Tab-separated table of C-alpha atoms in Angstrom:
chain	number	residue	atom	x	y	z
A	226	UNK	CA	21.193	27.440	22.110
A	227	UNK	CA	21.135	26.682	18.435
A	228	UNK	CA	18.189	23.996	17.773
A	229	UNK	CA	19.396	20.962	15.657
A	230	UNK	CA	18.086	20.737	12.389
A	231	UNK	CA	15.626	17.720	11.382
A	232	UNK	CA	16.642	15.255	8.896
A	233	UNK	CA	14.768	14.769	5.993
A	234	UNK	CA	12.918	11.569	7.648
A	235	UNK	CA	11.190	14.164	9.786
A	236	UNK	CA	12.642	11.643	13.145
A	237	UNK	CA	15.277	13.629	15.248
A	238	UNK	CA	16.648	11.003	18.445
A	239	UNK	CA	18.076	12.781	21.211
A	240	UNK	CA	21.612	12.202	22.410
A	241	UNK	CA	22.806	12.212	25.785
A	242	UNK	CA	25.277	14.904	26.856
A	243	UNK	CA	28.788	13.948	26.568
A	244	UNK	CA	28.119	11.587	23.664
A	245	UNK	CA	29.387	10.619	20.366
A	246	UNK	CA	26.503	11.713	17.435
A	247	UNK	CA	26.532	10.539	14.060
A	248	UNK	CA	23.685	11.353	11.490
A	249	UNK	CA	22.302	9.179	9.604
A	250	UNK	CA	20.351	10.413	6.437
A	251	UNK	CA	17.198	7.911	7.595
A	252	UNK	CA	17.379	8.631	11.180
A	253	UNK	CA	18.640	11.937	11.919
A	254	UNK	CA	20.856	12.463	14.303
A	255	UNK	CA	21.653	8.493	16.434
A	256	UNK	CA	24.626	7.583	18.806
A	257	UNK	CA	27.579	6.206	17.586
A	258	UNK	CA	28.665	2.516	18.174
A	259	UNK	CA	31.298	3.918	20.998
A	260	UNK	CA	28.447	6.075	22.420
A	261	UNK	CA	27.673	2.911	24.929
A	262	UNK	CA	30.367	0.897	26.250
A	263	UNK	CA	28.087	-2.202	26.874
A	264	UNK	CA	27.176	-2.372	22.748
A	265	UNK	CA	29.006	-2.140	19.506
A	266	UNK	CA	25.709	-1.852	17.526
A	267	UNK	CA	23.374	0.909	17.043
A	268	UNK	CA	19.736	-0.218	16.367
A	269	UNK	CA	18.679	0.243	12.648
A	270	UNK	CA	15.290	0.985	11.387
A	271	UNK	CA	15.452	-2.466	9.985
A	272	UNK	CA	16.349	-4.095	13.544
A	273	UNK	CA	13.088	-1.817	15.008
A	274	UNK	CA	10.807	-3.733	12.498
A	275	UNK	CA	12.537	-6.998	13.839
A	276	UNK	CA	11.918	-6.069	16.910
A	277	UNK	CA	7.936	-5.217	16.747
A	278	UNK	CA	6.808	-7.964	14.780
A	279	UNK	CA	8.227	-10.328	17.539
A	280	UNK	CA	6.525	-7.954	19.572
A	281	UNK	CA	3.115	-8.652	18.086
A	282	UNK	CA	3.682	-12.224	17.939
A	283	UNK	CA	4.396	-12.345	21.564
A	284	UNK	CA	1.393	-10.321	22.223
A	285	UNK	CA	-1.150	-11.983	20.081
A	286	UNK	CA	-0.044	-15.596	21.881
A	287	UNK	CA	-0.512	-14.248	25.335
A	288	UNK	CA	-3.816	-12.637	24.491
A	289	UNK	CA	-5.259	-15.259	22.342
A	290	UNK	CA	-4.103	-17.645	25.159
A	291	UNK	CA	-6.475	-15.178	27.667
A	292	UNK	CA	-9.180	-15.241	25.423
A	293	UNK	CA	-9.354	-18.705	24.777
A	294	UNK	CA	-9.869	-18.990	28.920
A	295	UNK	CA	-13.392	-18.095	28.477
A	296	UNK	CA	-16.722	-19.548	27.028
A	297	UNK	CA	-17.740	-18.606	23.632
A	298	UNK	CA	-20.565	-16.386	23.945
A	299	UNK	CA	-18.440	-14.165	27.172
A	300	UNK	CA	-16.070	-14.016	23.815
A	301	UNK	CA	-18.491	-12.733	21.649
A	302	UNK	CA	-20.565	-10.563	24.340
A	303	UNK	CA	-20.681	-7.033	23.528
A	304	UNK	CA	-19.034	-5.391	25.876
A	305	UNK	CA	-18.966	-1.619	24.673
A	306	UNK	CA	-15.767	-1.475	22.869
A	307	UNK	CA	-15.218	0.267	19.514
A	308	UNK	CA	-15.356	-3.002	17.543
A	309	UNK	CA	-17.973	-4.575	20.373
A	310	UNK	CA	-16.612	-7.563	21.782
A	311	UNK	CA	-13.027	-9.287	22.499
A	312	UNK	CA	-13.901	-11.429	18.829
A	313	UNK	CA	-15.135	-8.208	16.937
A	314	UNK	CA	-11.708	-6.075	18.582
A	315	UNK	CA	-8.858	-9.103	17.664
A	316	UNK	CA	-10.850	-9.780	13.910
A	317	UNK	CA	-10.677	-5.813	13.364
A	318	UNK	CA	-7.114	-6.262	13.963
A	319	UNK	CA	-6.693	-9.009	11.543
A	320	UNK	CA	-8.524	-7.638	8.903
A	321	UNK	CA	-6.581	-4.325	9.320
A	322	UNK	CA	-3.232	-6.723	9.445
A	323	UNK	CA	-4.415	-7.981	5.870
A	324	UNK	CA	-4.738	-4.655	4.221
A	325	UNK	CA	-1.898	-3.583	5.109
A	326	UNK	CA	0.386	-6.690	4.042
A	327	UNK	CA	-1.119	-6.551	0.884
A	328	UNK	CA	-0.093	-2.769	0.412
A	329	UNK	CA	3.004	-3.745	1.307
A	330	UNK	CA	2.360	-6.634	-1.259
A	331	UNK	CA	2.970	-4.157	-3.850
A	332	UNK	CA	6.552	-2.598	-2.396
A	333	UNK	CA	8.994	-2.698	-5.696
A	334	UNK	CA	11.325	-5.597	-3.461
A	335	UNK	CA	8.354	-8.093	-4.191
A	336	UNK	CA	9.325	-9.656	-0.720
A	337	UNK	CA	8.650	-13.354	-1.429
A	338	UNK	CA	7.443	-13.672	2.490
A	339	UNK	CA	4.455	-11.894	1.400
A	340	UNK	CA	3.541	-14.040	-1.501
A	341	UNK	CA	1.118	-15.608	1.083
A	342	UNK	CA	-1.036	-12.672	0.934
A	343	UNK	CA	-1.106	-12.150	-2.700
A	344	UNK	CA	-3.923	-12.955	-4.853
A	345	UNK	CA	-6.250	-13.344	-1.483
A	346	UNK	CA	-9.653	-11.539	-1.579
A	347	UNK	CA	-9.229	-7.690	-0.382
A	348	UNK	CA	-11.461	-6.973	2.645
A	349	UNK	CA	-12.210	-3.498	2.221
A	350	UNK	CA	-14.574	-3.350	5.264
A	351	UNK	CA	-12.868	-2.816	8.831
A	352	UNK	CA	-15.606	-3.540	10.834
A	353	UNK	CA	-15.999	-7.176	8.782
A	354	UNK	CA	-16.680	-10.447	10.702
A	355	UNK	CA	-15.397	-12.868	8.561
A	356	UNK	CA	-14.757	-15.321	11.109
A	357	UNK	CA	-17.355	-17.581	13.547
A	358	UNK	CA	-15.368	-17.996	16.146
A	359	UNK	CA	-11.819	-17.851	18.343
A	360	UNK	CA	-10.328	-21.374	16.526
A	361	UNK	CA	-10.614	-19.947	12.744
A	362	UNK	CA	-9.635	-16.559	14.198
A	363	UNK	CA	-6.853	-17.821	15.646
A	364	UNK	CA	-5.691	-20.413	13.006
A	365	UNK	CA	-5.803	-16.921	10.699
A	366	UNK	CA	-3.834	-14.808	13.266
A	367	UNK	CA	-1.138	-17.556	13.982
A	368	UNK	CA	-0.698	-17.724	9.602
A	369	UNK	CA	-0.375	-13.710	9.608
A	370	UNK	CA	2.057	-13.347	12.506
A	371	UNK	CA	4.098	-16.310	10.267
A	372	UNK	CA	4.385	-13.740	6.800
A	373	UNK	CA	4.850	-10.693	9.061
A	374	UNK	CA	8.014	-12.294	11.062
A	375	UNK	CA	9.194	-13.977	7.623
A	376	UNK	CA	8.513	-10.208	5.820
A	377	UNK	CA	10.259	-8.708	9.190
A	378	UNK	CA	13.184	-10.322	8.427
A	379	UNK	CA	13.483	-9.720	5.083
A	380	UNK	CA	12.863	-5.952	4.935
A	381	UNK	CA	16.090	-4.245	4.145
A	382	UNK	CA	17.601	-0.552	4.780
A	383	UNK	CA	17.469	0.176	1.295
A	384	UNK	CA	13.481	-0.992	1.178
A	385	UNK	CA	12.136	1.642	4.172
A	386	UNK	CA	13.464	4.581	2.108
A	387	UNK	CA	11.012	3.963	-0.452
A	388	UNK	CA	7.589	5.747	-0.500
A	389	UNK	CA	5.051	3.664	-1.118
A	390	UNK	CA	1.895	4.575	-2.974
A	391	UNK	CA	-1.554	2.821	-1.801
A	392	UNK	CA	-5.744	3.227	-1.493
A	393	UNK	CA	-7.326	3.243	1.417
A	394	UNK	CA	-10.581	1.363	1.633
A	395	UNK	CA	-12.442	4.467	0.682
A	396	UNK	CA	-10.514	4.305	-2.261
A	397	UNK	CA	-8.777	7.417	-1.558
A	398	UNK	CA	-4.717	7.567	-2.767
A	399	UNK	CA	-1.600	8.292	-1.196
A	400	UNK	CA	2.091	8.129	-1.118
A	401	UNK	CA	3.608	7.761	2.133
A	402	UNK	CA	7.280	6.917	3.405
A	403	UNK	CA	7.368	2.841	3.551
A	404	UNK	CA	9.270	2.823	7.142
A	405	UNK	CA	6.602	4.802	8.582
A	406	UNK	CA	3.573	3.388	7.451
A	407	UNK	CA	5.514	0.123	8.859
A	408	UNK	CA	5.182	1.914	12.165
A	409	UNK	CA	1.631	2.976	11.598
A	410	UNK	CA	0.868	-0.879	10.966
A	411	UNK	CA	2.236	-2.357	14.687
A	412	UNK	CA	1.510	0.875	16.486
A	413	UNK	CA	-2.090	0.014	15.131
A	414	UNK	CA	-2.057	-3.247	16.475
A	415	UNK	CA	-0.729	-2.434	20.015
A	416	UNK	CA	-3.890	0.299	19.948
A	417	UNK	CA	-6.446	-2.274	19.522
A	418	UNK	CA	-4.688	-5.001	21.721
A	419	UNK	CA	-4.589	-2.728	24.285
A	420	UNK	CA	-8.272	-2.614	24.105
A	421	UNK	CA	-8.924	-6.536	24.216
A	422	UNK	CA	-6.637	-6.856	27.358
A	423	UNK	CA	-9.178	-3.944	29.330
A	424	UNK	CA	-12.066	-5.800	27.964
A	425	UNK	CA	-9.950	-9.152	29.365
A	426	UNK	CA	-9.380	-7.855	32.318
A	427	UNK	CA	-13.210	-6.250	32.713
A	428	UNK	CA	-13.516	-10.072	32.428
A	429	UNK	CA	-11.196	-11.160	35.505
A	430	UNK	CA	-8.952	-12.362	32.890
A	431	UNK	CA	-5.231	-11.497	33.372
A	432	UNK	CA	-3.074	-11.282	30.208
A	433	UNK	CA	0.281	-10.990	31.969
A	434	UNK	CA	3.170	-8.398	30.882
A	435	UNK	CA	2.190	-6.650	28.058
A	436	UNK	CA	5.516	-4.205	27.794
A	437	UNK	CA	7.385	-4.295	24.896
A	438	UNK	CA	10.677	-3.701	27.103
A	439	UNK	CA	9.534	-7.250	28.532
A	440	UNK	CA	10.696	-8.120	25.560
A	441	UNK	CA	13.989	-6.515	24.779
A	442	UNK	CA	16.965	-7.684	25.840
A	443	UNK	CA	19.332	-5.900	28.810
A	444	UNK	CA	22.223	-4.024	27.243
C-alpha cells in the first residue's frame, strides 16, 4: 500500500476507513466536516490552543488548590524532584511560562493580550526562586494563566504559520514554526505538573482528575 505523503507541517492525522479526507496545507491530511455525523466542525490548530490553555488553567487551580492543603515548610521540603520541592517544581513552571510569552511577545501580530508581559525583567535562569512562598506564587500564576487564555483567544490561523525566531537562555538562536513551539510551551507545563501531583500525592494529597479529556466536551 502506497504510504501518504507528509504535509509540509511535518503533522500527518490518521483517518478512519470509510471516511471523507481533506488536506489541509497546516495539518496534513484531517476529516472533513461530514466525516462525523454528530459535528459540523473540524478542530483547527487555533481551537487546539483554545483548548490547552483552558487546560492549564484548569490544572494549575486544582493543583494550586492541593498544594495550598499543606503547611509551608511540607511545601517547600525537598522532596527529590528535578526542581526539589512542590514550590521549586510549580515556580520552574512559571518562570518557563514567562520566557516563553515573552518570545511570543515578539510574534509580528503584536497580540495586545501579551502586552502584560512586555517590558517585564527577563529571567534567564530556570532553576530561579523568585518567589517566598505559595500566595505570591500563586497571585503570579493566576495573572499568567489570565494573558495566556486572553493570548489563546486571540491567536489566529494565519499567526501559527509563522516561524518565529528566538534565544534561548544560553543565548543560543533559532527559528522554529510558531504553532509548534505553542505546543512545546503547554506540553512543557503538563511535564512538570505531572511531577507536582506525584510529589502531591507522595504527600497523601489527592489532586483529582488530571485528564485533559476531563475536560473536553462529548461529541
Amino acid at each position: 500500500m502506497k504510504k501518504p505523503r507528509l504535509a509540509a507541517a511535518f503533522s500527518l492525522r490518521t483517518v478512519p476507513s470509510g471516511r471523507r479526507r481533506e488536506r489541509s496545507p497546516a495539518l496534513g491530511w484531517v476529516l472533513s466536516p461530514q466525516a462525523h455525523p454528530m459535528t459540523t466542525h473540524v478542530p483547527t490548530r487555533r481551537d487546539h490552543v483554545r483548548q490547552m490553555a483552558a487546560y492549564n488553567r484548569w490544572m494549575n487551580d486544582k493543583v494550586y488548590a492541593a498544594a495550598a492543603t499543606l503547611a509551608p515548610e511540607e511545601i517547600m521540603a525537598d522532596r527529590g524532584a528535578f526542581f526539589g520541592s512542590v514550590h521549586g517544581t510549580l515556580t520552574h513552571i512559571a518562570v518557563a511560562d514567562m520566557i516563553w510569552l515573552q518570545r511570543f511577545a515578539d510574534h509580528p501580530a503584536r497580540h495586545a493580550a501579551l502586552d502584560p508581559v512586555r517590558g517585564l525583567p527577563i529571567q534567564r535562569d530556570l532553576a530561579a526562586q523568585p518567589f517566598g512562598d505559595l500566595a505570591s506564587l500563586t497571585a503570579h500564576r493566576r495573572f499568567l494563566d489570565g494573558v495566556i487564555s486572553a493570548w489563546a483567544d486571540a491567536v489566529t490561523e494565519e499567526d501559527l504559520d509563522h516561524a518565529l525566531a528566538y534565544a534561548n537562555t544560553r543565548g543560543e538562536r533559532f527559528r522554529k514554526p510558531y504553532f509548534y513551539l505553542i505546543m512545546h510551551f503547554f506540553n512543557h507545563q503538563t511535564h512538570h505538573r505531572g511531577q507536582v501531583t506525584t510529589l502531591l500525592t507522595q504527600a497523601s494529597v489527592d489532586v483529582g482528575a488530571t485528564d485533559l479529556s476531563g475536560l473536553i466536551a462529548t461529541v
